[in-house]
PDB file of C-alpha atoms in Angstrom:
ATOM      1  CA  UNK A   1     -43.561  -7.668   0.886  1.00  0.00           C
ATOM      2  CA  UNK A   2     -40.635  -4.684   0.272  1.00  0.00           C
ATOM      3  CA  UNK A   3     -37.086  -5.908   1.138  1.00  0.00           C
ATOM      4  CA  UNK A   4     -35.373  -3.292   3.321  1.00  0.00           C
ATOM      5  CA  UNK A   5     -32.577  -1.451   2.350  1.00  0.00           C
ATOM      6  CA  UNK A   6     -30.171  -2.959   4.383  1.00  0.00           C
ATOM      7  CA  UNK A   7     -30.882  -5.915   3.002  1.00  0.00           C
ATOM      8  CA  UNK A   8     -30.805  -4.781   0.073  1.00  0.00           C
ATOM      9  CA  UNK A   9     -27.271  -3.633   0.428  1.00  0.00           C
ATOM     10  CA  UNK A  10     -26.269  -6.997   1.256  1.00  0.00           C
ATOM     11  CA  UNK A  11     -27.032  -8.569  -1.540  1.00  0.00           C
ATOM     12  CA  UNK A  12     -25.833  -5.770  -3.764  1.00  0.00           C
ATOM     13  CA  UNK A  13     -23.153  -5.918  -2.299  1.00  0.00           C
ATOM     14  CA  UNK A  14     -22.268  -9.477  -1.757  1.00  0.00           C
ATOM     15  CA  UNK A  15     -23.357  -9.905  -5.521  1.00  0.00           C
ATOM     16  CA  UNK A  16     -20.502  -7.585  -6.524  1.00  0.00           C
ATOM     17  CA  UNK A  17     -17.866  -8.615  -4.530  1.00  0.00           C
ATOM     18  CA  UNK A  18     -18.134 -12.247  -6.109  1.00  0.00           C
ATOM     19  CA  UNK A  19     -18.242 -10.404  -9.552  1.00  0.00           C
ATOM     20  CA  UNK A  20     -14.834  -8.447  -8.644  1.00  0.00           C
ATOM     21  CA  UNK A  21     -12.722 -11.382  -7.674  1.00  0.00           C
ATOM     22  CA  UNK A  22     -13.439 -13.349 -10.891  1.00  0.00           C
ATOM     23  CA  UNK A  23     -12.691 -10.580 -12.967  1.00  0.00           C
ATOM     24  CA  UNK A  24      -9.891 -11.092 -15.182  1.00  0.00           C
ATOM     25  CA  UNK A  25      -7.179  -8.901 -14.626  1.00  0.00           C
ATOM     26  CA  UNK A  26      -4.680  -7.944 -17.040  1.00  0.00           C
ATOM     27  CA  UNK A  27      -0.699  -7.223 -16.095  1.00  0.00           C
ATOM     28  CA  UNK A  28       0.010  -4.329 -14.549  1.00  0.00           C
ATOM     29  CA  UNK A  29       3.890  -4.299 -16.874  1.00  0.00           C
ATOM     30  CA  UNK A  30       2.568  -1.319 -19.587  1.00  0.00           C
ATOM     31  CA  UNK A  31       1.468  -2.879 -22.455  1.00  0.00           C
ATOM     32  CA  UNK A  32       1.367  -6.781 -21.569  1.00  0.00           C
ATOM     33  CA  UNK A  33      -2.172  -8.438 -22.067  1.00  0.00           C
ATOM     34  CA  UNK A  34      -1.635 -11.210 -20.284  1.00  0.00           C
ATOM     35  CA  UNK A  35      -3.281 -11.901 -17.455  1.00  0.00           C
ATOM     36  CA  UNK A  36      -2.135 -11.138 -13.779  1.00  0.00           C
ATOM     37  CA  UNK A  37      -1.023 -14.677 -11.675  1.00  0.00           C
ATOM     38  CA  UNK A  38      -1.409 -13.885  -7.413  1.00  0.00           C
ATOM     39  CA  UNK A  39       1.810 -11.410  -7.238  1.00  0.00           C
ATOM     40  CA  UNK A  40       2.484 -10.634  -3.830  1.00  0.00           C
ATOM     41  CA  UNK A  41       3.698  -7.037  -2.493  1.00  0.00           C
ATOM     42  CA  UNK A  42       6.066  -7.895  -0.270  1.00  0.00           C
ATOM     43  CA  UNK A  43       8.885 -10.719  -0.757  1.00  0.00           C
ATOM     44  CA  UNK A  44       8.169 -14.597   0.302  1.00  0.00           C
ATOM     45  CA  UNK A  45      11.154 -15.304   0.782  1.00  0.00           C
ATOM     46  CA  UNK A  46      13.696 -12.831   2.586  1.00  0.00           C
ATOM     47  CA  UNK A  47      10.444 -11.050   3.882  1.00  0.00           C
ATOM     48  CA  UNK A  48       7.467 -13.001   5.871  1.00  0.00           C
ATOM     49  CA  UNK A  49       9.490 -16.100   6.283  1.00  0.00           C
ATOM     50  CA  UNK A  50      11.273 -14.181   8.210  1.00  0.00           C
ATOM     51  CA  UNK A  51       8.505 -12.943  11.112  1.00  0.00           C
ATOM     52  CA  UNK A  52       6.718 -15.991  10.399  1.00  0.00           C
ATOM     53  CA  UNK A  53       5.830 -18.702  13.356  1.00  0.00           C
ATOM     54  CA  UNK A  54       5.539 -21.864  11.302  1.00  0.00           C
ATOM     55  CA  UNK A  55       4.675 -20.394   7.801  1.00  0.00           C
ATOM     56  CA  UNK A  56       1.913 -18.543   9.834  1.00  0.00           C
ATOM     57  CA  UNK A  57       2.273 -14.410  10.309  1.00  0.00           C
ATOM     58  CA  UNK A  58      -0.822 -11.884  10.880  1.00  0.00           C
ATOM     59  CA  UNK A  59      -2.984  -9.996   7.965  1.00  0.00           C
ATOM     60  CA  UNK A  60      -5.030  -7.394   7.923  1.00  0.00           C
ATOM     61  CA  UNK A  61      -7.406  -6.247   5.834  1.00  0.00           C
ATOM     62  CA  UNK A  62     -10.369  -4.149   4.610  1.00  0.00           C
ATOM     63  CA  UNK A  63     -13.930  -4.089   4.740  1.00  0.00           C
ATOM     64  CA  UNK A  64     -15.557  -2.714   1.867  1.00  0.00           C
ATOM     65  CA  UNK A  65     -18.379  -2.076   3.387  1.00  0.00           C
ATOM     66  CA  UNK A  66     -19.951  -0.499   5.139  1.00  0.00           C
ATOM     67  CA  UNK A  67     -20.308   3.469   6.228  1.00  0.00           C
ATOM     68  CA  UNK A  68     -17.044   3.309   8.385  1.00  0.00           C
ATOM     69  CA  UNK A  69     -14.947   0.341   7.471  1.00  0.00           C
ATOM     70  CA  UNK A  70     -12.534  -1.627  10.382  1.00  0.00           C
ATOM     71  CA  UNK A  71      -9.747  -3.747  10.430  1.00  0.00           C
ATOM     72  CA  UNK A  72      -9.809  -6.464  10.409  1.00  0.00           C
ATOM     73  CA  UNK A  73      -6.940  -9.650  11.854  1.00  0.00           C
ATOM     74  CA  UNK A  74      -5.862 -13.164  11.181  1.00  0.00           C
ATOM     75  CA  UNK A  75      -3.660 -15.650  11.108  1.00  0.00           C
ATOM     76  CA  UNK A  76      -2.135 -16.164   7.273  1.00  0.00           C
ATOM     77  CA  UNK A  77      -0.121 -18.326   5.614  1.00  0.00           C
ATOM     78  CA  UNK A  78       2.612 -16.605   3.679  1.00  0.00           C
ATOM     79  CA  UNK A  79       2.288 -18.252   0.802  1.00  0.00           C
ATOM     80  CA  UNK A  80      -1.338 -16.378   0.926  1.00  0.00           C
ATOM     81  CA  UNK A  81      -0.534 -12.855   2.290  1.00  0.00           C
ATOM     82  CA  UNK A  82      -0.061  -9.879   0.753  1.00  0.00           C
ATOM     83  CA  UNK A  83      -1.050 -11.085  -2.659  1.00  0.00           C
ATOM     84  CA  UNK A  84      -2.710  -9.168  -5.275  1.00  0.00           C
ATOM     85  CA  UNK A  85      -3.612  -9.588  -9.212  1.00  0.00           C
ATOM     86  CA  UNK A  86       0.029  -8.433  -9.700  1.00  0.00           C
ATOM     87  CA  UNK A  87       1.673  -9.797 -12.748  1.00  0.00           C
ATOM     88  CA  UNK A  88       1.424 -12.322 -15.175  1.00  0.00           C
ATOM     89  CA  UNK A  89       3.942 -15.353 -14.819  1.00  0.00           C
ATOM     90  CA  UNK A  90       6.834 -13.864 -16.883  1.00  0.00           C
ATOM     91  CA  UNK A  91       7.112 -10.491 -15.532  1.00  0.00           C
ATOM     92  CA  UNK A  92       6.827 -11.351 -11.759  1.00  0.00           C
ATOM     93  CA  UNK A  93       9.404 -13.115 -12.223  1.00  0.00           C
ATOM     94  CA  UNK A  94      11.520 -11.069 -14.072  1.00  0.00           C
ATOM     95  CA  UNK A  95      11.540  -8.213 -12.802  1.00  0.00           C
ATOM     96  CA  UNK A  96      11.764  -8.328  -8.620  1.00  0.00           C
ATOM     97  CA  UNK A  97      14.015 -11.131  -8.538  1.00  0.00           C
ATOM     98  CA  UNK A  98      16.253  -8.423  -7.577  1.00  0.00           C
ATOM     99  CA  UNK A  99      13.489  -6.381  -5.056  1.00  0.00           C
ATOM    100  CA  UNK A 100      12.427 -10.518  -3.038  1.00  0.00           C
ATOM    101  CA  UNK A 101      17.271 -10.288  -2.581  1.00  0.00           C
ATOM    102  CA  UNK A 102      17.612  -6.542  -0.753  1.00  0.00           C
ATOM    103  CA  UNK A 103      19.180  -6.822   2.000  1.00  0.00           C
ATOM    104  CA  UNK A 104      22.188  -4.273   3.597  1.00  0.00           C
ATOM    105  CA  UNK A 105      24.875  -5.186   1.727  1.00  0.00           C
ATOM    106  CA  UNK A 106      23.068  -5.021  -1.484  1.00  0.00           C
ATOM    107  CA  UNK A 107      21.074  -2.027  -2.245  1.00  0.00           C
ATOM    108  CA  UNK A 108      21.339  -1.281  -5.928  1.00  0.00           C
ATOM    109  CA  UNK A 109      19.582   0.982  -7.948  1.00  0.00           C
ATOM    110  CA  UNK A 110      17.803  -1.960  -9.906  1.00  0.00           C
ATOM    111  CA  UNK A 111      16.387  -4.008  -7.372  1.00  0.00           C
ATOM    112  CA  UNK A 112      15.117  -0.618  -5.012  1.00  0.00           C
ATOM    113  CA  UNK A 113      14.021   0.382  -8.453  1.00  0.00           C
ATOM    114  CA  UNK A 114      11.925  -2.904  -9.037  1.00  0.00           C
ATOM    115  CA  UNK A 115      10.597  -2.595  -4.976  1.00  0.00           C
ATOM    116  CA  UNK A 116       9.074   0.802  -5.824  1.00  0.00           C
ATOM    117  CA  UNK A 117       7.376  -0.193  -9.194  1.00  0.00           C
ATOM    118  CA  UNK A 118       6.300  -3.353  -7.590  1.00  0.00           C
ATOM    119  CA  UNK A 119       5.145  -1.098  -4.779  1.00  0.00           C
ATOM    120  CA  UNK A 120       3.357   1.233  -6.821  1.00  0.00           C
ATOM    121  CA  UNK A 121       1.542  -1.705  -8.925  1.00  0.00           C
ATOM    122  CA  UNK A 122      -0.058  -2.920  -5.351  1.00  0.00           C
ATOM    123  CA  UNK A 123      -1.599   1.068  -4.710  1.00  0.00           C
ATOM    124  CA  UNK A 124      -2.454   0.928  -8.169  1.00  0.00           C
ATOM    125  CA  UNK A 125      -4.612  -1.721  -8.785  1.00  0.00           C
ATOM    126  CA  UNK A 126      -5.662  -1.788  -4.996  1.00  0.00           C
ATOM    127  CA  UNK A 127      -7.572   1.136  -6.905  1.00  0.00           C
ATOM    128  CA  UNK A 128      -8.601  -0.485 -10.123  1.00  0.00           C
ATOM    129  CA  UNK A 129     -10.929  -2.969  -7.961  1.00  0.00           C
ATOM    130  CA  UNK A 130     -12.751  -1.021  -5.296  1.00  0.00           C
ATOM    131  CA  UNK A 131     -13.752   1.505  -8.298  1.00  0.00           C
ATOM    132  CA  UNK A 132     -14.952  -1.154  -9.964  1.00  0.00           C
ATOM    133  CA  UNK A 133     -16.351  -2.615  -7.304  1.00  0.00           C
ATOM    134  CA  UNK A 134     -18.039   0.261  -5.705  1.00  0.00           C
ATOM    135  CA  UNK A 135     -19.118   1.156  -9.439  1.00  0.00           C
ATOM    136  CA  UNK A 136     -20.759  -2.143  -9.099  1.00  0.00           C
ATOM    137  CA  UNK A 137     -22.654  -1.184  -6.133  1.00  0.00           C
ATOM    138  CA  UNK A 138     -23.371   2.030  -7.149  1.00  0.00           C
ATOM    139  CA  UNK A 139     -25.113   1.234 -10.544  1.00  0.00           C
ATOM    140  CA  UNK A 140     -27.207  -1.639  -8.421  1.00  0.00           C
ATOM    141  CA  UNK A 141     -30.047  -0.164  -7.293  1.00  0.00           C
ATOM    142  CA  UNK A 142     -31.183   3.793  -7.060  1.00  0.00           C
ATOM    143  CA  UNK A 143     -32.520   2.789  -3.718  1.00  0.00           C
ATOM    144  CA  UNK A 144     -28.918   3.178  -2.142  1.00  0.00           C
ATOM    145  CA  UNK A 145     -28.204   5.665  -2.466  1.00  0.00           C
ATOM    146  CA  UNK A 146     -30.603   7.201   0.387  1.00  0.00           C
ATOM    147  CA  UNK A 147     -28.530   4.904   2.187  1.00  0.00           C
ATOM    148  CA  UNK A 148     -26.105   7.087   4.860  1.00  0.00           C
ATOM    149  CA  UNK A 149     -23.435   5.033   3.472  1.00  0.00           C
ATOM    150  CA  UNK A 150     -23.798   6.128   0.092  1.00  0.00           C
ATOM    151  CA  UNK A 151     -22.345   9.276   0.218  1.00  0.00           C
ATOM    152  CA  UNK A 152     -19.029   7.884   2.026  1.00  0.00           C
ATOM    153  CA  UNK A 153     -19.074   5.332  -0.630  1.00  0.00           C
ATOM    154  CA  UNK A 154     -19.697   7.969  -3.802  1.00  0.00           C
ATOM    155  CA  UNK A 155     -16.500   9.997  -2.362  1.00  0.00           C
ATOM    156  CA  UNK A 156     -14.653   6.520  -1.754  1.00  0.00           C
ATOM    157  CA  UNK A 157     -15.134   5.462  -5.619  1.00  0.00           C
ATOM    158  CA  UNK A 158     -14.394   9.582  -7.300  1.00  0.00           C
ATOM    159  CA  UNK A 159     -10.935   9.472  -4.842  1.00  0.00           C
ATOM    160  CA  UNK A 160     -10.113   6.709  -6.317  1.00  0.00           C
ATOM    161  CA  UNK A 161     -11.807   7.317 -10.222  1.00  0.00           C
ATOM    162  CA  UNK A 162      -9.447  10.623  -9.979  1.00  0.00           C
ATOM    163  CA  UNK A 163      -5.938   8.993  -9.042  1.00  0.00           C
ATOM    164  CA  UNK A 164      -6.421   6.573 -11.329  1.00  0.00           C
ATOM    165  CA  UNK A 165      -7.313   9.132 -14.367  1.00  0.00           C
ATOM    166  CA  UNK A 166      -4.417  11.652 -12.902  1.00  0.00           C
ATOM    167  CA  UNK A 167      -1.866   9.380 -11.160  1.00  0.00           C
ATOM    168  CA  UNK A 168      -1.615   6.827 -11.901  1.00  0.00           C
ATOM    169  CA  UNK A 169      -0.659   7.218 -15.947  1.00  0.00           C
ATOM    170  CA  UNK A 170       1.684   9.753 -14.818  1.00  0.00           C
ATOM    171  CA  UNK A 171       4.243   7.691 -12.911  1.00  0.00           C
ATOM    172  CA  UNK A 172       3.289   4.855 -15.117  1.00  0.00           C
ATOM    173  CA  UNK A 173       5.275   6.723 -18.109  1.00  0.00           C
ATOM    174  CA  UNK A 174       8.242   7.241 -15.208  1.00  0.00           C
ATOM    175  CA  UNK A 175       7.821   3.364 -14.487  1.00  0.00           C
ATOM    176  CA  UNK A 176       8.225   2.182 -17.712  1.00  0.00           C
ATOM    177  CA  UNK A 177      11.380   4.625 -18.740  1.00  0.00           C
ATOM    178  CA  UNK A 178      13.178   2.679 -15.732  1.00  0.00           C
ATOM    179  CA  UNK A 179      12.863  -0.227 -17.708  1.00  0.00           C
ATOM    180  CA  UNK A 180      12.666   0.838 -22.227  1.00  0.00           C
ATOM    181  CA  UNK A 181      14.716   4.196 -21.744  1.00  0.00           C
ATOM    182  CA  UNK A 182      18.612   5.080 -21.375  1.00  0.00           C
ATOM    183  CA  UNK A 183      17.758   8.463 -19.942  1.00  0.00           C
ATOM    184  CA  UNK A 184      15.942   6.683 -16.259  1.00  0.00           C
ATOM    185  CA  UNK A 185      14.187   9.093 -14.359  1.00  0.00           C
ATOM    186  CA  UNK A 186      15.875  10.054 -11.486  1.00  0.00           C
ATOM    187  CA  UNK A 187      14.686   8.717  -7.651  1.00  0.00           C
ATOM    188  CA  UNK A 188      16.431   9.281  -4.246  1.00  0.00           C
ATOM    189  CA  UNK A 189      16.240   6.783  -1.103  1.00  0.00           C
ATOM    190  CA  UNK A 190      16.434   7.122   2.334  1.00  0.00           C
ATOM    191  CA  UNK A 191      17.555   4.205   3.762  1.00  0.00           C
ATOM    192  CA  UNK A 192      17.134   3.250   7.592  1.00  0.00           C
ATOM    193  CA  UNK A 193      18.485   0.036   9.352  1.00  0.00           C
ATOM    194  CA  UNK A 194      17.238  -1.087  12.301  1.00  0.00           C
ATOM    195  CA  UNK A 195      19.731  -4.171  13.778  1.00  0.00           C
ATOM    196  CA  UNK A 196      16.850  -6.736  15.208  1.00  0.00           C
ATOM    197  CA  UNK A 197      13.940  -7.882  13.717  1.00  0.00           C
ATOM    198  CA  UNK A 198      10.727  -5.765  14.240  1.00  0.00           C
ATOM    199  CA  UNK A 199       8.450  -8.157  12.989  1.00  0.00           C
ATOM    200  CA  UNK A 200       6.349  -6.075  10.824  1.00  0.00           C
ATOM    201  CA  UNK A 201       6.656  -5.694   7.218  1.00  0.00           C
ATOM    202  CA  UNK A 202       4.657  -3.608   4.889  1.00  0.00           C
ATOM    203  CA  UNK A 203       4.335  -2.346   1.775  1.00  0.00           C
ATOM    204  CA  UNK A 204       2.653   1.607   0.949  1.00  0.00           C
ATOM    205  CA  UNK A 205       2.391   5.234  -0.875  1.00  0.00           C
ATOM    206  CA  UNK A 206       1.888   7.536   0.155  1.00  0.00           C
ATOM    207  CA  UNK A 207       0.796  10.963  -0.445  1.00  0.00           C
ATOM    208  CA  UNK A 208       3.406  13.219   1.943  1.00  0.00           C
ATOM    209  CA  UNK A 209       1.778  16.202   1.770  1.00  0.00           C
ATOM    210  CA  UNK A 210      -1.668  17.064   2.633  1.00  0.00           C
ATOM    211  CA  UNK A 211      -4.994  16.063   1.098  1.00  0.00           C
ATOM    212  CA  UNK A 212      -5.686  18.979  -1.151  1.00  0.00           C
ATOM    213  CA  UNK A 213      -2.691  20.807  -0.651  1.00  0.00           C
ATOM    214  CA  UNK A 214      -1.941  19.169  -4.558  1.00  0.00           C
ATOM    215  CA  UNK A 215      -4.925  20.860  -7.530  1.00  0.00           C
ATOM    216  CA  UNK A 216      -6.871  17.409  -7.904  1.00  0.00           C
ATOM    217  CA  UNK A 217      -5.970  17.641 -11.789  1.00  0.00           C
ATOM    218  CA  UNK A 218      -2.255  17.248 -11.086  1.00  0.00           C
ATOM    219  CA  UNK A 219      -0.293  14.151 -10.654  1.00  0.00           C
ATOM    220  CA  UNK A 220       0.076  13.726  -6.906  1.00  0.00           C
ATOM    221  CA  UNK A 221       3.274  14.109  -4.791  1.00  0.00           C
ATOM    222  CA  UNK A 222       4.538   9.682  -3.995  1.00  0.00           C
ATOM    223  CA  UNK A 223       6.481   8.261  -1.781  1.00  0.00           C
ATOM    224  CA  UNK A 224       6.936   4.797  -2.045  1.00  0.00           C
ATOM    225  CA  UNK A 225       7.091   2.901   1.692  1.00  0.00           C
ATOM    226  CA  UNK A 226       8.405  -0.139   2.303  1.00  0.00           C
ATOM    227  CA  UNK A 227       9.577  -2.666   6.089  1.00  0.00           C
ATOM    228  CA  UNK A 228      12.120  -5.550   4.743  1.00  0.00           C
ATOM    229  CA  UNK A 229      12.534  -7.557   7.636  1.00  0.00           C
ATOM    230  CA  UNK A 230      15.896  -9.859   7.895  1.00  0.00           C
ATOM    231  CA  UNK A 231      16.732 -12.525  10.176  1.00  0.00           C
ATOM    232  CA  UNK A 232      18.873 -10.154  11.923  1.00  0.00           C
ATOM    233  CA  UNK A 233      18.065  -6.885  11.279  1.00  0.00           C
ATOM    234  CA  UNK A 234      14.892  -4.739   9.458  1.00  0.00           C
ATOM    235  CA  UNK A 235      15.312  -2.378   6.680  1.00  0.00           C
ATOM    236  CA  UNK A 236      12.891   1.054   5.884  1.00  0.00           C
ATOM    237  CA  UNK A 237      13.483   2.267   3.077  1.00  0.00           C
ATOM    238  CA  UNK A 238      11.555   5.186   1.609  1.00  0.00           C
ATOM    239  CA  UNK A 239      11.845   6.244  -1.732  1.00  0.00           C
ATOM    240  CA  UNK A 240      10.419   8.663  -4.207  1.00  0.00           C
ATOM    241  CA  UNK A 241      11.048  10.625  -8.169  1.00  0.00           C
ATOM    242  CA  UNK A 242      13.598  13.635  -7.911  1.00  0.00           C
ATOM    243  CA  UNK A 243      11.519  15.756  -8.052  1.00  0.00           C
ATOM    244  CA  UNK A 244       9.437  15.464  -4.497  1.00  0.00           C
ATOM    245  CA  UNK A 245      12.917  14.195  -3.274  1.00  0.00           C
ATOM    246  CA  UNK A 246      12.130  17.420  -0.343  1.00  0.00           C
ATOM    247  CA  UNK A 247       8.523  16.806   0.163  1.00  0.00           C
ATOM    248  CA  UNK A 248       9.484  13.367   0.810  1.00  0.00           C
ATOM    249  CA  UNK A 249      12.569  14.200   3.578  1.00  0.00           C
ATOM    250  CA  UNK A 250       9.713  17.386   4.880  1.00  0.00           C
ATOM    251  CA  UNK A 251       7.124  13.937   5.663  1.00  0.00           C
ATOM    252  CA  UNK A 252      10.681  12.223   7.169  1.00  0.00           C
ATOM    253  CA  UNK A 253      10.996  14.875   9.118  1.00  0.00           C
ATOM    254  CA  UNK A 254       7.160  15.598  10.342  1.00  0.00           C
ATOM    255  CA  UNK A 255       7.042  11.799  10.672  1.00  0.00           C
ATOM    256  CA  UNK A 256       9.816   9.514  12.257  1.00  0.00           C
ATOM    257  CA  UNK A 257       8.148   7.366  14.663  1.00  0.00           C
ATOM    258  CA  UNK A 258       7.726   4.034  13.209  1.00  0.00           C
ATOM    259  CA  UNK A 259       4.312   3.617  14.857  1.00  0.00           C
ATOM    260  CA  UNK A 260       2.908   6.092  12.977  1.00  0.00           C
ATOM    261  CA  UNK A 261       3.707   5.621   9.649  1.00  0.00           C
ATOM    262  CA  UNK A 262       3.228   1.966   9.289  1.00  0.00           C
ATOM    263  CA  UNK A 263      -0.349   2.714  11.264  1.00  0.00           C
ATOM    264  CA  UNK A 264      -1.155   5.545   9.702  1.00  0.00           C
ATOM    265  CA  UNK A 265      -0.040   4.985   6.248  1.00  0.00           C
ATOM    266  CA  UNK A 266       0.007   1.872   5.052  1.00  0.00           C
ATOM    267  CA  UNK A 267      -2.848  -1.258   4.785  1.00  0.00           C
ATOM    268  CA  UNK A 268      -0.681  -3.208   3.393  1.00  0.00           C
ATOM    269  CA  UNK A 269       0.279  -4.695   7.311  1.00  0.00           C
ATOM    270  CA  UNK A 270       1.710  -7.807   8.176  1.00  0.00           C
ATOM    271  CA  UNK A 271       2.614  -8.568  11.981  1.00  0.00           C
ATOM    272  CA  UNK A 272       4.674 -11.690  13.337  1.00  0.00           C
ATOM    273  CA  UNK A 273       2.373 -13.956  15.621  1.00  0.00           C
ATOM    274  CA  UNK A 274       4.354 -13.075  18.383  1.00  0.00           C
ATOM    275  CA  UNK A 275       3.886  -8.770  18.227  1.00  0.00           C
ATOM    276  CA  UNK A 276       0.356  -8.846  17.191  1.00  0.00           C
ATOM    277  CA  UNK A 277      -0.013 -10.999  19.990  1.00  0.00           C
ATOM    278  CA  UNK A 278       1.409  -8.006  22.322  1.00  0.00           C
ATOM    279  CA  UNK A 279      -1.615  -5.848  21.601  1.00  0.00           C
ATOM    280  CA  UNK A 280      -4.035  -4.808  24.137  1.00  0.00           C
ATOM    281  CA  UNK A 281      -7.320  -4.646  23.216  1.00  0.00           C
ATOM    282  CA  UNK A 282      -7.486  -0.961  23.287  1.00  0.00           C
ATOM    283  CA  UNK A 283      -3.967  -0.210  21.242  1.00  0.00           C
ATOM    284  CA  UNK A 284      -5.592  -2.119  18.369  1.00  0.00           C
ATOM    285  CA  UNK A 285      -9.171   0.182  18.496  1.00  0.00           C
ATOM    286  CA  UNK A 286      -6.188   3.286  18.976  1.00  0.00           C
ATOM    287  CA  UNK A 287      -5.325   1.644  15.203  1.00  0.00           C
ATOM    288  CA  UNK A 288      -8.640   0.989  14.491  1.00  0.00           C
ATOM    289  CA  UNK A 289      -9.069   4.699  14.530  1.00  0.00           C
ATOM    290  CA  UNK A 290      -5.663   5.165  12.874  1.00  0.00           C
ATOM    291  CA  UNK A 291      -6.576   3.245   9.653  1.00  0.00           C
ATOM    292  CA  UNK A 292     -10.388   4.960   8.661  1.00  0.00           C
ATOM    293  CA  UNK A 293     -10.603   5.460   4.283  1.00  0.00           C
ATOM    294  CA  UNK A 294      -8.737   9.164   3.291  1.00  0.00           C
ATOM    295  CA  UNK A 295     -12.787  10.902   3.618  1.00  0.00           C
ATOM    296  CA  UNK A 296     -12.691  10.525   7.296  1.00  0.00           C
ATOM    297  CA  UNK A 297      -8.939   9.448   8.454  1.00  0.00           C
ATOM    298  CA  UNK A 298      -7.535  12.016  10.814  1.00  0.00           C
ATOM    299  CA  UNK A 299      -3.806  10.013  12.040  1.00  0.00           C
ATOM    300  CA  UNK A 300      -3.297   9.148  15.300  1.00  0.00           C
ATOM    301  CA  UNK A 301      -0.802   8.865  18.043  1.00  0.00           C
ATOM    302  CA  UNK A 302       0.439   5.053  18.138  1.00  0.00           C
ATOM    303  CA  UNK A 303       1.494   4.153  20.957  1.00  0.00           C
ATOM    304  CA  UNK A 304       5.136   2.973  21.384  1.00  0.00           C
ATOM    305  CA  UNK A 305       5.580  -0.686  20.376  1.00  0.00           C
ATOM    306  CA  UNK A 306       8.887  -0.468  18.122  1.00  0.00           C
ATOM    307  CA  UNK A 307      10.982   2.349  20.015  1.00  0.00           C
ATOM    308  CA  UNK A 308      12.672   3.630  17.204  1.00  0.00           C
ATOM    309  CA  UNK A 309      12.637   6.873  15.060  1.00  0.00           C
ATOM    310  CA  UNK A 310      14.121   7.380  11.486  1.00  0.00           C
ATOM    311  CA  UNK A 311      16.497   9.454  12.916  1.00  0.00           C
ATOM    312  CA  UNK A 312      20.183   9.649  11.428  1.00  0.00           C
ATOM    313  CA  UNK A 313      21.690   7.291  14.495  1.00  0.00           C
ATOM    314  CA  UNK A 314      19.648   5.008  12.005  1.00  0.00           C
ATOM    315  CA  UNK A 315      20.222   5.947   8.347  1.00  0.00           C
ATOM    316  CA  UNK A 316      21.722   3.400   6.488  1.00  0.00           C
ATOM    317  CA  UNK A 317      21.650   5.063   2.624  1.00  0.00           C
ATOM    318  CA  UNK A 318      20.661   8.634   0.978  1.00  0.00           C
ATOM    319  CA  UNK A 319      21.290   7.428  -2.710  1.00  0.00           C
ATOM    320  CA  UNK A 320      19.993   9.064  -5.877  1.00  0.00           C
ATOM    321  CA  UNK A 321      19.402   6.508  -8.704  1.00  0.00           C
ATOM    322  CA  UNK A 322      19.995   6.116 -12.252  1.00  0.00           C
ATOM    323  CA  UNK A 323      18.926   9.426 -14.440  1.00  0.00           C
ATOM    324  CA  UNK A 324      20.372  12.003 -12.457  1.00  0.00           C
TER     325      UNK A 324
END
């Protein structure tokens, strides 16, 4: 008896997921082949613990399938939140001490660089993971190509592969120069400070221009976007290489509301339990729409929850890292 396509799809996805999770990833640091451990994209000691309640936060994660994935929210211990197979134990300990120690009095160039690099590594490793995962699904069974989800999956996989082929190597070379060369590519940073703990931590890389505005055979412009909560205040840091700094400033000007930035542009969002408990079902439905996959995404206006914006009155620092 033939197994229905829906059951076949579930079996294929389950198998691909198990294989992807078992894969041994190498350290993301250039030319390091040591095994990656479970790195954190956001600092446990300085960011996650500052919004935790009894050691727990709320983390959002995505279903990789089906056709219209929706985010799920779950309570999770800070030591298990924001983990990804990023760096070997040596590089994980060595590279990010300064990034983890960032505060409003400690905004050194090396710390801002390493924060951006960790954000980049997290984004690219996720793309590598999902490209590997979707490859396994698409190669398993030709019948799945007749399923409505196949069009979405093919487009998703094509976008991932293009980024890994074109954009990832370009930026990886720039970051490698920072670690290995005396002539360091300069970065620009825009740092905003809010005089309270906003109850949110997030980390992502954002393309500041509309989709397909930049030809796909050229590296896409990128902005590192990080929210760093501290006990009594919150830092919002946006960073780009100098060649894209005007695009970054335009993007900030056009996207001032923090709610819209967090929920439209970041998948890696961590919330305090208190903040999440204040969300209505209607609010979460709007967030679900805002976080649809890139090929079906459209920007949503998120209701006010932070009541702050990226305005000059909150601008703590505009700086340029070495190399300028």
